[in-house]
């Protein structure tokens, strides 16, 4: 499956490279029919050590490649048994990214665990407000993260290639600095979006609760609106953090965000969040509001650590090193870059809205079942989202590597990257599935002491655990499309998938939580199908 998808995908997009074709070159939506060009550069001589292609074949040969199942068979045989250099490179990028991405969900898991011991109503309220917060804030945050990663990776790769052919002075230093407008553009947009999200969530909390179907007389309404209003003040810190992470990933550097996360969210921030949760919720009796205040305080401590303290230390060092190569303050503003962000951002915003509307609709359907079913669903959904970050980090690693190789026209290496991330992702998904099947029951006890809530949560183990392989493939395939900047297909296909899944959720809503979980599984499976179909 991985080999055939990689061959088909590169055939679909091989005519889109900005370095090899003019901008008016039409897209090719057909399967791979001609052999990909073999570059004469020595950088590509050892790219595909497992390929079954004949070495004597000339680059200009029009002979089509052999069937993927036969041409990639040696790679398939060795891939599961041999962890090659490319696989190690992917993991070295993905592992730090996963740890850095886990910071905010860890804070959410801590809140869920503490609030779950207050009562089922409070836990259900947190579930509703968290779903709304994710819908509003991440509608723009996730597109900004993905676009920044791809744009910075492409610019960095192309600039590095230009440097190799640029004239140098007697000391071997290049005459001009590189211009990377994607970095400053991304951070400026992040600050603007963060402030706008805070205002929207604060002023519109009541309207958003009405949209979620939580009436004013519901016992969940007060705690949910209170949590959402206070949680909104953490939006700027989250958006700026994601933009900064996207920039570092574009440079294939996921360790710097990891160090910042350990200093902030995985270190001081989450420790402070846990302490504040215990004090504000139990000792001061603030309930759900205390959890929200604890999260906001910890996030702004994280913001200070990551974007003030870390900005003065880590970012200062990075900017000092880049100052000799990168023009930080351009003399002329390039409006095309902001237009590129807005165009791609518009597509991915539509895609992200399709994702979060579907997930939010599932939460709304679950909330209408009552506080007890909603609380059990919240436990399942929180674990489901948190686990998905592992495969999301793998997708980000593939995206950054693919964007770099693809922009340089190194299609053979790009094909191997696609194959490896799909292979590793599927293996990771199976491993996570088995782990959750064995440990979800004990893990769910951390979130509530209510036996009814736990019974409902544990009844969803088939959904939480069984969907992991499909989830892994869905995230990895998303990263592949982002890596070649095919944001259009990623958006259009996701809107269609969201419409189908949302329709199912609305029709099957009367049957309860099993319909909700089936609808979410269908949503992920259709994402995989749409990615492979292309």
Coordinates of C-alpha atoms in Angstrom, one line a residue:
X1 CA 0.0 0.0 0.0
X2 CA 2.7 2.4 1.0
X3 CA 4.8 1.8 -2.2
X4 CA 1.8 2.1 -4.6
X5 CA 0.6 5.3 -2.8
X6 CA 4.1 6.9 -3.0
X7 CA 4.4 6.1 -6.7
X8 CA 0.9 7.4 -7.5
X9 CA 1.4 10.5 -5.4
X10 CA 4.7 11.5 -7.0
X11 CA 3.2 10.9 -10.4
X12 CA 0.3 13.2 -9.5
X13 CA 2.5 16.1 -8.4
X14 CA 5.8 15.7 -10.2
X15 CA 4.9 18.4 -12.7
X16 CA 4.3 21.0 -9.9
X17 CA 7.8 21.6 -8.8
X18 CA 8.5 25.3 -8.7
X19 CA 12.1 24.8 -9.6
X20 CA 11.5 22.7 -12.7
X21 CA 8.4 24.0 -14.3
X22 CA 6.9 27.5 -15.1
X23 CA 4.2 28.7 -12.8
X24 CA 1.5 28.3 -15.6
X25 CA 2.3 24.6 -15.9
X26 CA -1.0 22.7 -15.5
X27 CA -1.4 20.1 -12.7
X28 CA -1.3 16.5 -13.7
X29 CA -3.9 14.4 -12.0
X30 CA -3.0 11.1 -13.7
X31 CA -1.2 8.2 -12.2
X32 CA 2.6 7.9 -12.8
X33 CA 3.1 7.0 -16.5
X34 CA 6.7 8.1 -17.2
X35 CA 9.9 7.6 -15.4
X36 CA 10.8 10.4 -13.1
X37 CA 13.9 12.3 -14.2
X38 CA 17.2 11.2 -12.7
X39 CA 19.3 14.2 -11.6
X40 CA 22.9 14.3 -12.5
X41 CA 23.8 15.9 -9.1
X42 CA 25.9 13.8 -6.9
X43 CA 23.5 14.5 -4.1
X44 CA 21.0 12.0 -5.6
X45 CA 23.4 9.2 -6.4
X46 CA 22.8 7.4 -3.1
X47 CA 19.3 8.5 -2.4
X48 CA 17.5 5.3 -3.1
X49 CA 19.7 2.4 -1.9
X50 CA 16.7 0.0 -1.9
X51 CA 15.4 0.9 -5.4
X52 CA 15.0 -1.9 -7.9
X53 CA 15.6 0.3 -10.9
X54 CA 18.2 -0.7 -13.4
X55 CA 21.3 1.4 -13.1
X56 CA 22.1 1.3 -16.8
X57 CA 18.8 3.0 -17.7
X58 CA 19.4 6.5 -19.2
X59 CA 17.7 9.5 -17.7
X60 CA 16.0 10.3 -21.0
X61 CA 14.4 6.9 -21.3
X62 CA 10.7 7.2 -21.9
X63 CA 10.1 3.6 -20.7
X64 CA 7.4 3.6 -17.9
X65 CA 8.4 2.3 -14.5
X66 CA 7.6 -1.2 -13.6
X67 CA 4.5 -2.0 -11.5
X68 CA 4.8 -0.5 -8.0
X69 CA 4.2 -3.9 -6.4
X70 CA 7.3 -5.3 -8.1
X71 CA 9.6 -2.3 -8.3
X72 CA 9.3 -1.5 -4.6
X73 CA 9.2 -5.2 -3.4
X74 CA 12.8 -5.2 -2.2
X75 CA 12.2 -2.0 -0.2
X76 CA 9.0 -3.5 1.2
X77 CA 10.8 -6.6 2.3
X78 CA 13.6 -4.8 3.9
X79 CA 11.6 -1.8 5.3
X80 CA 9.9 -3.6 8.2
X81 CA 13.1 -5.3 9.2
X82 CA 15.7 -2.6 8.5
X83 CA 15.5 0.9 10.0
X84 CA 17.5 2.8 7.4
X85 CA 19.1 6.2 7.5
X86 CA 16.0 7.9 6.2
X87 CA 13.8 6.3 8.8
X88 CA 16.1 7.4 11.5
X89 CA 16.1 11.0 10.1
X90 CA 12.3 11.0 10.2
X91 CA 12.2 9.7 13.8
X92 CA 14.8 12.2 14.9
X93 CA 12.5 15.0 13.7
X94 CA 9.3 13.4 14.8
X95 CA 10.1 12.4 18.3
X96 CA 11.1 15.9 19.6
X97 CA 8.0 17.3 17.7
X98 CA 5.7 14.8 19.4
X99 CA 7.1 15.8 22.9
X100 CA 6.7 19.5 22.1
X101 CA 3.2 19.0 20.7
X102 CA 2.1 17.1 23.8
X103 CA 2.5 20.1 26.0
X104 CA -0.9 21.7 25.6
X105 CA -2.9 18.4 25.6
X106 CA -1.1 17.4 28.8
X107 CA -2.5 20.6 30.4
X108 CA -5.9 19.6 29.1
X109 CA -5.6 16.1 30.4
X110 CA -4.6 17.4 33.9
X111 CA -7.7 19.7 33.8
X112 CA -9.9 16.8 32.7
X113 CA -8.6 14.5 35.5
X114 CA -9.0 17.1 38.2
X115 CA -12.5 18.3 37.0
X116 CA -13.6 14.7 36.6
X117 CA -13.3 14.3 40.3
X118 CA -15.6 17.2 41.0
X119 CA -18.6 15.8 39.2
X120 CA -20.0 14.6 35.9
X121 CA -21.7 17.9 35.1
X122 CA -18.4 19.8 35.5
X123 CA -16.6 17.3 33.3
X124 CA -19.2 17.5 30.6
X125 CA -19.0 21.3 30.8
X126 CA -15.3 21.2 30.2
X127 CA -15.8 18.9 27.3
X128 CA -18.2 21.3 25.6
X129 CA -16.1 24.4 26.2
X130 CA -12.9 22.7 25.1
X131 CA -14.6 21.6 21.9
X132 CA -15.7 25.2 21.2
X133 CA -12.3 26.6 22.0
X134 CA -10.6 24.1 19.6
X135 CA -13.1 25.0 16.9
X136 CA -12.6 28.8 17.1
X137 CA -8.9 29.0 17.9
X138 CA -7.5 26.2 15.8
X139 CA -9.5 27.1 12.7
X140 CA -6.7 29.5 12.0
X141 CA -3.9 28.2 14.2
X142 CA -3.5 24.8 12.4
X143 CA -3.4 26.3 8.9
X144 CA -0.8 28.8 10.0
X145 CA 1.4 26.0 11.5
X146 CA 1.2 23.9 8.4
X147 CA 1.7 26.7 5.9
X148 CA 4.7 28.1 7.9
X149 CA 6.4 24.7 7.9
X150 CA 6.0 24.2 4.2
X151 CA 6.9 27.7 3.1
X152 CA 9.9 28.0 5.4
X153 CA 11.2 24.5 4.3
X154 CA 10.8 25.4 0.6
X155 CA 12.5 28.8 1.0
X156 CA 15.3 27.3 3.0
X157 CA 15.9 24.5 0.5
X158 CA 15.8 26.9 -2.5
X159 CA 18.0 29.4 -0.9
X160 CA 20.6 26.8 0.0
X161 CA 20.6 25.6 -3.6
X162 CA 21.1 29.2 -4.8
X163 CA 24.0 29.6 -2.4
X164 CA 25.8 26.7 -3.9
X165 CA 25.9 28.4 -7.3
X166 CA 26.3 32.0 -6.0
X167 CA 29.7 33.8 -6.4
X168 CA 31.7 34.1 -3.3
X169 CA 34.3 36.5 -2.2
X170 CA 37.9 35.7 -1.4
X171 CA 37.0 34.6 2.1
X172 CA 34.4 32.2 0.8
X173 CA 31.5 34.2 2.1
X174 CA 28.4 34.9 0.0
X175 CA 27.9 38.4 -1.2
X176 CA 24.2 38.7 -0.2
X177 CA 22.0 37.5 2.7
X178 CA 19.1 35.2 2.2
X179 CA 15.6 36.7 2.4
X180 CA 13.1 34.5 4.3
X181 CA 9.9 36.6 4.5
X182 CA 7.9 33.6 5.6
X183 CA 9.2 33.8 9.1
X184 CA 8.3 37.4 9.9
X185 CA 5.0 37.1 8.0
X186 CA 4.0 34.1 10.0
X187 CA 4.8 35.6 13.4
X188 CA 2.9 38.8 12.5
X189 CA -0.1 36.9 11.5
X190 CA 0.1 34.8 14.7
X191 CA 0.0 37.8 16.9
X192 CA -3.0 39.3 15.1
X193 CA -4.9 36.0 15.1
X194 CA -4.2 35.4 18.8
X195 CA -5.7 38.8 19.9
X196 CA -8.7 38.3 17.6
X197 CA -9.4 34.9 19.0
X198 CA -9.3 36.2 22.6
X199 CA -11.8 38.9 21.7
X200 CA -14.1 36.6 19.8
X201 CA -14.2 33.8 22.5
X202 CA -14.6 36.3 25.3
X203 CA -17.5 38.3 23.8
X204 CA -19.2 35.4 22.1
X205 CA -19.1 32.7 24.7
X206 CA -22.9 32.8 25.2
X207 CA -23.6 32.7 21.5
X208 CA -21.2 29.8 21.0
X209 CA -22.9 27.8 23.8
X210 CA -26.3 28.4 22.0
X211 CA -24.8 27.1 18.8
X212 CA -23.6 24.0 20.7
X213 CA -27.2 23.3 21.8
X214 CA -26.6 24.0 25.5
X215 CA -29.7 25.9 26.7
X216 CA -29.5 28.6 29.3
X217 CA -31.2 26.4 32.0
X218 CA -28.8 23.5 31.4
X219 CA -26.6 22.7 34.5
X220 CA -23.6 22.6 32.0
X221 CA -24.2 26.1 30.7
X222 CA -22.7 28.1 33.6
X223 CA -19.5 26.1 34.1
X224 CA -18.9 25.7 30.3
X225 CA -19.3 29.4 29.6
X226 CA -17.1 30.3 32.6
X227 CA -14.3 27.9 31.5
X228 CA -14.5 29.1 27.9
X229 CA -14.3 32.8 28.8
X230 CA -11.3 32.4 31.0
X231 CA -9.6 29.9 28.7
X232 CA -9.8 32.5 25.9
X233 CA -7.0 34.6 27.4
X234 CA -4.5 31.8 26.6
X235 CA -5.2 32.0 22.8
X236 CA -2.4 34.5 21.9
X237 CA 0.3 32.3 23.6
X238 CA -0.9 29.2 21.8
X239 CA -1.0 30.8 18.3
X240 CA 2.4 32.4 18.6
X241 CA 3.8 29.1 19.9
X242 CA 2.5 27.2 16.9
X243 CA 3.9 29.8 14.5
X244 CA 7.3 29.6 16.1
X245 CA 7.2 25.8 16.0
X246 CA 6.3 25.9 12.3
X247 CA 9.3 28.1 11.6
X248 CA 11.7 25.8 13.4
X249 CA 10.2 22.7 11.7
X250 CA 10.8 24.4 8.4
X251 CA 14.5 24.4 9.3
X252 CA 14.1 20.7 10.2
X253 CA 14.8 21.8 13.8
X254 CA 12.3 20.2 16.2
X255 CA 14.7 20.2 19.2
X256 CA 14.5 23.9 19.9
X257 CA 10.7 23.8 20.3
X258 CA 11.2 20.7 22.5
X259 CA 13.7 22.6 24.8
X260 CA 11.2 25.5 25.0
X261 CA 8.4 23.0 25.9
X262 CA 10.5 21.4 28.6
X263 CA 11.3 24.8 30.1
X264 CA 7.7 25.9 29.7
X265 CA 4.7 23.6 29.2
X266 CA 6.3 20.2 29.9
X267 CA 8.3 21.7 32.8
X268 CA 7.4 24.8 34.8
X269 CA 4.1 25.4 33.1
X270 CA 2.5 22.0 33.6
X271 CA 3.9 21.6 37.1
X272 CA 2.4 25.0 37.9
X273 CA -0.9 24.0 36.2
X274 CA -1.1 20.8 38.3
X275 CA -0.4 22.7 41.6
X276 CA -2.9 25.5 40.7
X277 CA -5.5 23.0 39.8
X278 CA -5.3 21.3 43.2
X279 CA -5.3 24.7 45.0
X280 CA -8.0 26.5 43.0
X281 CA -10.4 23.6 42.5
X282 CA -10.3 21.9 45.9
X283 CA -8.9 24.2 48.5
X284 CA -10.5 27.4 47.3
X285 CA -13.6 25.7 45.9
X286 CA -13.6 27.5 42.6
X287 CA -14.5 24.4 40.6
X288 CA -14.4 24.6 36.8
X289 CA -13.4 28.3 36.9
X290 CA -10.3 27.3 39.0
X291 CA -9.3 24.8 36.3
X292 CA -9.6 27.5 33.6
X293 CA -7.6 30.0 35.7
X294 CA -4.9 27.5 36.3
X295 CA -4.6 26.7 32.6
X296 CA -4.5 30.4 31.6
X297 CA -1.9 31.2 34.3
X298 CA 0.3 28.3 33.3
X299 CA 0.0 29.1 29.6
X300 CA 1.1 32.7 30.2
X301 CA 4.0 31.4 32.3
X302 CA 4.7 29.1 29.3
X303 CA 4.5 32.1 27.0
X304 CA 7.0 34.0 29.1
X305 CA 9.3 31.0 29.1
X306 CA 8.9 30.2 25.4
X307 CA 8.6 33.6 23.9
X308 CA 10.3 35.9 26.4
X309 CA 12.8 33.9 28.3
X310 CA 13.4 31.5 25.4
X311 CA 13.2 34.5 23.0
X312 CA 16.0 36.2 24.8
X313 CA 18.1 33.1 25.0
X314 CA 17.3 30.5 22.3
X315 CA 15.9 32.8 19.7
X316 CA 18.6 35.3 20.3
X317 CA 21.3 32.7 19.6
X318 CA 19.4 31.5 16.5
X319 CA 18.9 35.0 15.1
X320 CA 22.5 35.9 15.8
X321 CA 23.6 32.8 13.8
X322 CA 21.1 33.6 11.0
X323 CA 22.0 37.3 10.8
X324 CA 25.0 36.5 8.7
X325 CA 22.8 34.7 6.1
X326 CA 19.2 36.0 6.5
X327 CA 18.0 39.5 5.9
X328 CA 15.8 40.0 8.9
X329 CA 14.5 43.4 7.9
X330 CA 14.0 43.6 4.2
X331 CA 14.2 47.0 2.5
X332 CA 11.2 46.3 0.4
X333 CA 8.0 44.5 1.5
X334 CA 6.9 41.6 -0.7
X335 CA 3.2 41.6 -0.8
X336 CA 3.2 38.3 -2.7
X337 CA 4.2 36.5 0.5
X338 CA 1.3 37.7 2.5
X339 CA -0.9 36.9 -0.4
X340 CA 0.5 33.4 -0.5
X341 CA -0.2 33.0 3.2
X342 CA -3.8 34.3 2.8
X343 CA -4.5 32.1 -0.3
X344 CA -3.2 28.9 1.2
X345 CA -4.5 29.9 4.6
X346 CA -8.0 30.3 3.2
X347 CA -7.9 26.8 1.8
X348 CA -6.6 25.2 4.9
X349 CA -9.0 27.3 7.1
X350 CA -11.9 25.7 5.1
X351 CA -10.3 22.3 5.7
X352 CA -9.8 22.9 9.4
X353 CA -13.3 24.2 9.8
X354 CA -14.6 21.0 8.2
X355 CA -12.6 18.9 10.7
X356 CA -13.6 20.9 13.8
X357 CA -17.2 21.3 12.7
X358 CA -17.5 17.6 12.4
X359 CA -15.9 16.9 15.7
X360 CA -17.9 19.7 17.4
X361 CA -21.1 18.3 15.9
X362 CA -20.2 14.9 17.5
X363 CA -19.7 16.6 20.8
X364 CA -23.0 18.4 20.5
X365 CA -24.8 15.1 19.7
X366 CA -23.1 13.6 22.8
X367 CA -24.0 16.5 25.0
X368 CA -27.7 16.1 24.1
X369 CA -27.5 12.6 25.6
X370 CA -27.1 14.1 29.1
X371 CA -24.2 14.9 31.5
X372 CA -23.3 11.3 32.2
X373 CA -22.9 10.2 28.6
X374 CA -21.2 13.5 27.7
X375 CA -18.7 13.0 30.5
X376 CA -17.8 9.5 29.3
X377 CA -17.5 10.8 25.8
X378 CA -15.2 13.6 26.9
X379 CA -12.8 11.0 28.4
X380 CA -12.7 9.0 25.2
X381 CA -12.3 12.1 23.0
X382 CA -9.6 13.6 25.2
X383 CA -7.5 10.4 25.0
X384 CA -8.3 10.0 21.3
X385 CA -6.9 13.5 20.5
X386 CA -3.9 13.3 22.8
X387 CA -2.7 10.0 21.3
X388 CA -3.1 11.4 17.8
X389 CA -0.3 13.9 18.5
X390 CA 2.2 11.1 18.1
X391 CA 1.2 10.4 14.5
X392 CA 0.7 14.1 13.9
X393 CA 4.3 14.7 14.8
X394 CA 5.3 12.0 12.3
X395 CA 3.3 13.7 9.6
X396 CA 5.1 17.0 10.4
X397 CA 8.4 15.3 10.0
X398 CA 7.4 13.9 6.6
X399 CA 6.0 17.3 5.6
X400 CA 9.2 19.2 6.3
X401 CA 11.5 16.6 4.6
X402 CA 9.2 16.3 1.6
X403 CA 8.8 20.0 1.1
X404 CA 12.6 20.4 1.1
X405 CA 13.2 17.5 -1.3
X406 CA 10.3 18.2 -3.6
X407 CA 11.1 21.9 -4.0
X408 CA 14.6 20.9 -5.3
X409 CA 13.1 18.3 -7.7
X410 CA 14.6 15.3 -5.8
X411 CA 11.6 13.1 -6.7
X412 CA 13.2 9.8 -5.9
X413 CA 14.1 10.8 -2.4
X414 CA 10.6 12.3 -2.1
X415 CA 9.1 9.0 -3.0
X416 CA 11.1 7.3 -0.3
X417 CA 10.0 9.8 2.3
X418 CA 6.4 9.2 1.4
X419 CA 6.9 5.4 1.7
X420 CA 8.8 5.6 5.0
X421 CA 6.4 7.9 6.8
X422 CA 3.4 5.7 5.7
X423 CA 5.2 2.6 6.8
X424 CA 6.3 4.0 10.2
X425 CA 2.8 5.6 10.7
X426 CA 1.0 2.3 10.2
X427 CA 3.3 0.5 12.5
X428 CA 2.9 3.2 15.2
X429 CA -0.9 3.1 14.8
X430 CA -1.0 -0.6 15.4
X431 CA 1.2 -0.3 18.4
X432 CA -0.9 2.4 19.9
X433 CA -4.0 0.4 19.2
X434 CA -2.7 -2.6 21.1
X435 CA -1.5 -0.5 24.0
X436 CA -4.9 1.2 24.4
X437 CA -6.8 -2.1 24.1
X438 CA -4.8 -3.3 27.1
X439 CA -4.6 -0.2 29.2
X440 CA -7.5 2.1 28.5
X441 CA -9.7 0.7 31.3
X442 CA -7.1 1.5 33.9
X443 CA -6.2 4.8 32.3
X444 CA -9.8 6.0 32.3
X445 CA -10.0 5.7 36.1
X446 CA -7.7 8.7 36.3
X447 CA -10.4 11.0 34.9
X448 CA -13.4 10.2 37.1
X449 CA -14.6 8.2 40.2
X450 CA -18.2 8.0 38.9
X451 CA -18.9 4.4 38.1
X452 CA -21.5 5.3 35.5
X453 CA -19.2 7.7 33.7
X454 CA -16.4 5.1 33.7
X455 CA -18.7 2.4 32.3
X456 CA -19.6 4.7 29.4
X457 CA -16.0 5.6 28.8
X458 CA -14.8 2.0 28.9
X459 CA -17.5 1.1 26.4
X460 CA -15.8 3.3 23.9
X461 CA -12.5 1.4 24.0
X462 CA -13.2 -0.1 20.6
X463 CA -13.5 3.4 19.1
X464 CA -10.5 4.8 20.9
X465 CA -8.1 1.9 20.4
X466 CA -9.4 0.4 17.1
X467 CA -9.3 3.6 15.2
X468 CA -5.6 4.3 15.8
X469 CA -4.2 2.7 12.7
X470 CA -6.7 4.6 10.5
X471 CA -5.9 7.8 12.4
X472 CA -2.2 7.3 11.9
X473 CA -2.6 6.9 8.1
X474 CA -5.0 9.9 7.9
X475 CA -2.5 12.2 9.6
X476 CA 0.5 11.0 7.6
X477 CA -1.3 11.4 4.3
X478 CA -2.3 15.0 5.3
X479 CA 1.4 15.7 5.9
X480 CA 2.3 14.4 2.5
X481 CA -0.1 16.8 0.8
X482 CA 1.1 19.7 2.9
X483 CA 4.7 18.7 2.0
X484 CA 4.0 19.4 -1.7
X485 CA 1.8 22.4 -0.9
X486 CA -1.2 20.8 -2.4
X487 CA -3.5 22.7 0.0
X488 CA -6.3 22.8 -2.6
X489 CA -7.0 19.1 -2.7
X490 CA -6.5 18.7 1.0
X491 CA -9.2 21.4 1.6
X492 CA -11.7 20.2 -1.0
X493 CA -11.5 16.6 -0.1
X494 CA -11.8 17.4 3.6
X495 CA -14.9 19.5 3.1
X496 CA -16.6 16.6 1.2
X497 CA -15.5 14.1 3.9
X498 CA -16.8 16.4 6.6
X499 CA -20.2 16.8 4.9
X500 CA -20.7 13.0 4.5
X501 CA -19.6 12.4 8.2
X502 CA -21.7 15.2 9.6
X503 CA -24.8 14.0 7.7
X504 CA -24.3 10.5 9.2
X505 CA -24.0 12.0 12.7
X506 CA -27.2 14.0 12.3
X507 CA -29.1 11.0 10.9
X508 CA -27.8 8.5 13.5
X509 CA -27.9 10.9 16.5
X510 CA -31.0 9.2 18.1
X511 CA -29.0 6.0 18.6
X512 CA -26.7 7.6 21.1
X513 CA -22.9 7.5 21.7
X514 CA -22.2 4.4 19.5
X515 CA -23.4 6.5 16.5
X516 CA -21.1 9.3 17.5
X517 CA -18.1 7.1 17.7
X518 CA -19.0 5.4 14.5
X519 CA -19.3 8.7 12.8
X520 CA -15.9 9.8 14.0
X521 CA -14.4 6.6 12.8
X522 CA -16.1 7.0 9.4
X523 CA -14.6 10.5 9.3
X524 CA -11.1 9.3 9.7
X525 CA -11.5 6.4 7.3
X526 CA -12.9 8.6 4.6
X527 CA -9.9 10.9 5.0
X528 CA -7.6 8.0 4.3
X529 CA -9.7 6.9 1.3
X530 CA -9.6 10.5 -0.1
X531 CA -5.9 10.6 0.3
X532 CA -5.3 7.3 -1.4
X533 CA -7.8 8.0 -4.1
X534 CA -5.8 11.0 -5.4

